[in-house]
Amino acid sequence: MRQSLLALLAKEPAHGYELKQALETIFGSAYPSPNIGQIYVTLGRLEKDGFVRSVDVEQANRPNKKVYYITATGREALETWVEEPTEGPRVRDEFFMKLVLAPMTGLSDRMALMNRQRRHYLALMRDLRELADQTDPANRVALLLIEGAMLHLQADLDWLERCQEDLP
Amino acid sequence: MTDTPVVRAVNLVKIYQTGALPVPAVRGADLTVDAGEFVAIMGPSGSGKSTLIHMLGGLDTRTSGEIWLDGRRADTLSESGWAVLRREKIGFVFQFFNLVASMTVADNVELPALLGGAPPRQARERREYLLGELGLADRADASPAQLSGGEQQRVALARALANQPRLLLADEPTGNLDSRNTRDVLRLLGKVHTQGQTIVLVTHDARVASMADRVVSLLDGQIVDDGAIPKSRRRPAGGVGDVVELRS
């Protein structure tokens, strides 16, 4: 979350709650709604590292509001992040571990594991479809995020099929 | 008779005898599909999916076993008997469309309804509805040769649904479609399924398969799994998904 908060602050100074709202608006419901506490913890760390600073803004009849803004160091860190290539997704290997190891222990047979996992993936796909249907068609960012998740899930299913073919 | 399954296959076997060696494609498949059910058949290529669905539609003969459609024994039918049964009860979407090249899109879609005895006006209205749902309203007067592969595939689906068949069979109905056209097809399949359409289709597309009530998995010509797609355990209905993890 560090970089996304930095990116938002590079656009304009904001307080914690505004950052939470901005993330929700931009990424839609496919994005796990960020916990406000988590945002403040992250902002605190960014401040400690010198990437952001905060000023207290007085409010009438309310506690002071802490508004964060990005520092030159923060902007540099953000630039580095944007420019360096991003790691490819790592294969989600927990299921693969189960698949390889469980039969050795006699806990389960592979066919049953694979069949259950396939049905589970399809249930997840149904969720994603429903999520896409409920998403505002104008929110291209949220829809692309969901489409990306669908493509990953399809790859997981294809891989499962390969496992079913090649693992005895 | 309301409990009669729409499809019942018993110990269905298909062995191709092309070269010197017999090649088993389907090895003893049992499958029952009730009225209104949506079943997706999945499996690696060469696992017998297409052969199975072709046999269910009478497009490929079975080597042994039984096929019952809507309570009627079908595997013993002659080719012309199958043709009549298909006209009356089955809509089939082929992987390679099989549209009549000399007819317009509109006529291709209306034909099954007209052959099935629907009044011309009803056939036309149904055609207009289906092509509209699939985003093809403006292609009605085109000939199939003027269409892209994806458009032809959607026309084939409209044709298969024209007659509101007892059973819709489809072999990779989104195989040639981009993401947007796939959405149109999914929406239409969802609609007709809600209206009670029985559907059996072969697909490797998880978006299509996730529409189904049940998934049947084939491996080496045998059914290795047959069961409902579970309700998701993760997400309360109407809640917000955490489908995407953006790394910190």
PDB file of C-alpha atoms in Angstrom, chain B residues 42-131:
ATOM      1  CA  MET B  42     -14.802 -29.779 -19.153  1.00  0.00           C
ATOM      2  CA  GLY B  43     -11.592 -31.675 -19.695  1.00  0.00           C
ATOM      3  CA  PRO B  44      -8.287 -31.601 -21.576  1.00  0.00           C
ATOM      4  CA  SER B  45      -8.311 -31.760 -25.362  1.00  0.00           C
ATOM      5  CA  GLY B  46      -8.635 -35.336 -26.510  1.00  0.00           C
ATOM      6  CA  SER B  47     -10.541 -36.322 -23.373  1.00  0.00           C
ATOM      7  CA  GLY B  48     -13.703 -37.101 -25.357  1.00  0.00           C
ATOM      8  CA  LYS B  49     -15.778 -33.975 -24.635  1.00  0.00           C
ATOM      9  CA  SER B  50     -16.718 -33.223 -28.231  1.00  0.00           C
ATOM     10  CA  THR B  51     -17.364 -36.876 -29.038  1.00  0.00           C
ATOM     11  CA  LEU B  52     -19.686 -37.133 -26.051  1.00  0.00           C
ATOM     12  CA  ILE B  53     -21.743 -34.087 -26.950  1.00  0.00           C
ATOM     13  CA  HIS B  54     -21.864 -35.060 -30.612  1.00  0.00           C
ATOM     14  CA  MET B  55     -23.263 -38.457 -29.630  1.00  0.00           C
ATOM     15  CA  LEU B  56     -25.886 -36.786 -27.440  1.00  0.00           C
ATOM     16  CA  GLY B  57     -27.017 -34.799 -30.472  1.00  0.00           C
ATOM     17  CA  GLY B  58     -26.912 -37.780 -32.822  1.00  0.00           C
ATOM     18  CA  LEU B  59     -24.119 -36.256 -34.871  1.00  0.00           C
ATOM     19  CA  ASP B  60     -21.826 -39.157 -34.128  1.00  0.00           C
ATOM     20  CA  THR B  61     -22.981 -42.759 -33.677  1.00  0.00           C
ATOM     21  CA  ARG B  62     -22.304 -44.528 -30.416  1.00  0.00           C
ATOM     22  CA  THR B  63     -20.389 -47.806 -30.360  1.00  0.00           C
ATOM     23  CA  SER B  64     -22.404 -49.139 -27.434  1.00  0.00           C
ATOM     24  CA  GLY B  65     -24.576 -47.880 -24.627  1.00  0.00           C
ATOM     25  CA  GLU B  66     -27.875 -46.062 -24.573  1.00  0.00           C
ATOM     26  CA  ILE B  67     -29.027 -42.501 -25.140  1.00  0.00           C
ATOM     27  CA  TRP B  68     -32.448 -41.394 -23.961  1.00  0.00           C
ATOM     28  CA  LEU B  69     -33.718 -37.939 -24.829  1.00  0.00           C
ATOM     29  CA  ASP B  70     -36.817 -36.650 -23.118  1.00  0.00           C
ATOM     30  CA  GLY B  71     -37.802 -40.207 -22.194  1.00  0.00           C
ATOM     31  CA  ARG B  72     -37.319 -41.578 -25.686  1.00  0.00           C
ATOM     32  CA  ARG B  73     -34.642 -44.030 -26.734  1.00  0.00           C
ATOM     33  CA  ALA B  74     -32.531 -42.207 -29.292  1.00  0.00           C
ATOM     34  CA  ASP B  75     -29.363 -44.208 -29.912  1.00  0.00           C
ATOM     35  CA  THR B  76     -31.237 -46.741 -32.011  1.00  0.00           C
ATOM     36  CA  LEU B  77     -32.674 -44.098 -34.346  1.00  0.00           C
ATOM     37  CA  SER B  78     -31.767 -43.940 -38.013  1.00  0.00           C
ATOM     38  CA  GLU B  79     -30.101 -40.867 -39.388  1.00  0.00           C
ATOM     39  CA  SER B  80     -33.433 -39.500 -40.556  1.00  0.00           C
ATOM     40  CA  GLY B  81     -34.969 -40.351 -37.200  1.00  0.00           C
ATOM     41  CA  TRP B  82     -32.250 -38.304 -35.536  1.00  0.00           C
ATOM     42  CA  ALA B  83     -32.855 -35.472 -37.973  1.00  0.00           C
ATOM     43  CA  VAL B  84     -36.504 -35.307 -36.952  1.00  0.00           C
ATOM     44  CA  LEU B  85     -35.629 -35.512 -33.252  1.00  0.00           C
ATOM     45  CA  ARG B  86     -33.090 -32.731 -33.585  1.00  0.00           C
ATOM     46  CA  ARG B  87     -35.536 -30.541 -35.452  1.00  0.00           C
ATOM     47  CA  GLU B  88     -38.137 -31.032 -32.749  1.00  0.00           C
ATOM     48  CA  LYS B  89     -36.081 -31.001 -29.601  1.00  0.00           C
ATOM     49  CA  ILE B  90     -32.432 -30.046 -29.930  1.00  0.00           C
ATOM     50  CA  GLY B  91     -30.555 -26.871 -30.716  1.00  0.00           C
ATOM     51  CA  PHE B  92     -26.908 -27.497 -31.499  1.00  0.00           C
ATOM     52  CA  VAL B  93     -24.061 -24.982 -31.612  1.00  0.00           C
ATOM     53  CA  PHE B  94     -21.118 -26.460 -33.459  1.00  0.00           C
ATOM     54  CA  GLN B  95     -17.531 -25.473 -33.020  1.00  0.00           C
ATOM     55  CA  PHE B  96     -17.494 -24.542 -36.700  1.00  0.00           C
ATOM     56  CA  PHE B  97     -20.925 -22.935 -36.963  1.00  0.00           C
ATOM     57  CA  ASN B  98     -22.301 -24.809 -40.028  1.00  0.00           C
ATOM     58  CA  LEU B  99     -24.396 -21.893 -41.235  1.00  0.00           C
ATOM     59  CA  VAL B 100     -26.146 -22.203 -44.595  1.00  0.00           C
ATOM     60  CA  ALA B 101     -23.936 -20.126 -46.876  1.00  0.00           C
ATOM     61  CA  SER B 102     -26.594 -19.291 -49.437  1.00  0.00           C
ATOM     62  CA  MET B 103     -29.015 -17.813 -46.897  1.00  0.00           C
ATOM     63  CA  THR B 104     -28.973 -14.526 -45.019  1.00  0.00           C
ATOM     64  CA  VAL B 105     -28.267 -14.408 -41.310  1.00  0.00           C
ATOM     65  CA  ALA B 106     -31.961 -13.742 -40.648  1.00  0.00           C
ATOM     66  CA  ASP B 107     -33.059 -16.758 -42.697  1.00  0.00           C
ATOM     67  CA  ASN B 108     -30.458 -18.982 -41.049  1.00  0.00           C
ATOM     68  CA  VAL B 109     -31.861 -18.105 -37.653  1.00  0.00           C
ATOM     69  CA  GLU B 110     -35.534 -18.312 -38.634  1.00  0.00           C
ATOM     70  CA  LEU B 111     -35.229 -21.606 -40.483  1.00  0.00           C
ATOM     71  CA  PRO B 112     -35.319 -23.992 -37.497  1.00  0.00           C
ATOM     72  CA  ALA B 113     -38.399 -22.262 -36.087  1.00  0.00           C
ATOM     73  CA  LEU B 114     -40.165 -22.405 -39.448  1.00  0.00           C
ATOM     74  CA  LEU B 115     -39.222 -26.062 -39.910  1.00  0.00           C
ATOM     75  CA  GLY B 116     -40.542 -26.660 -36.422  1.00  0.00           C
ATOM     76  CA  GLY B 117     -43.893 -25.291 -37.513  1.00  0.00           C
ATOM     77  CA  ALA B 118     -43.783 -21.820 -35.945  1.00  0.00           C
ATOM     78  CA  PRO B 119     -45.852 -19.116 -37.695  1.00  0.00           C
ATOM     79  CA  PRO B 120     -43.565 -16.843 -39.785  1.00  0.00           C
ATOM     80  CA  ARG B 121     -44.322 -13.805 -37.666  1.00  0.00           C
ATOM     81  CA  GLN B 122     -43.362 -15.586 -34.467  1.00  0.00           C
ATOM     82  CA  ALA B 123     -40.191 -16.906 -36.081  1.00  0.00           C
ATOM     83  CA  ARG B 124     -39.297 -13.384 -37.147  1.00  0.00           C
ATOM     84  CA  GLU B 125     -39.902 -11.916 -33.706  1.00  0.00           C
ATOM     85  CA  ARG B 126     -37.825 -14.602 -32.061  1.00  0.00           C
ATOM     86  CA  ARG B 127     -35.036 -14.017 -34.569  1.00  0.00           C
ATOM     87  CA  GLU B 128     -35.111 -10.266 -33.957  1.00  0.00           C
ATOM     88  CA  TYR B 129     -34.974 -10.823 -30.212  1.00  0.00           C
ATOM     89  CA  LEU B 130     -32.054 -13.272 -30.363  1.00  0.00           C
ATOM     90  CA  LEU B 131     -29.965 -11.265 -32.822  1.00  0.00           C
TER      91      LEU B 131
END
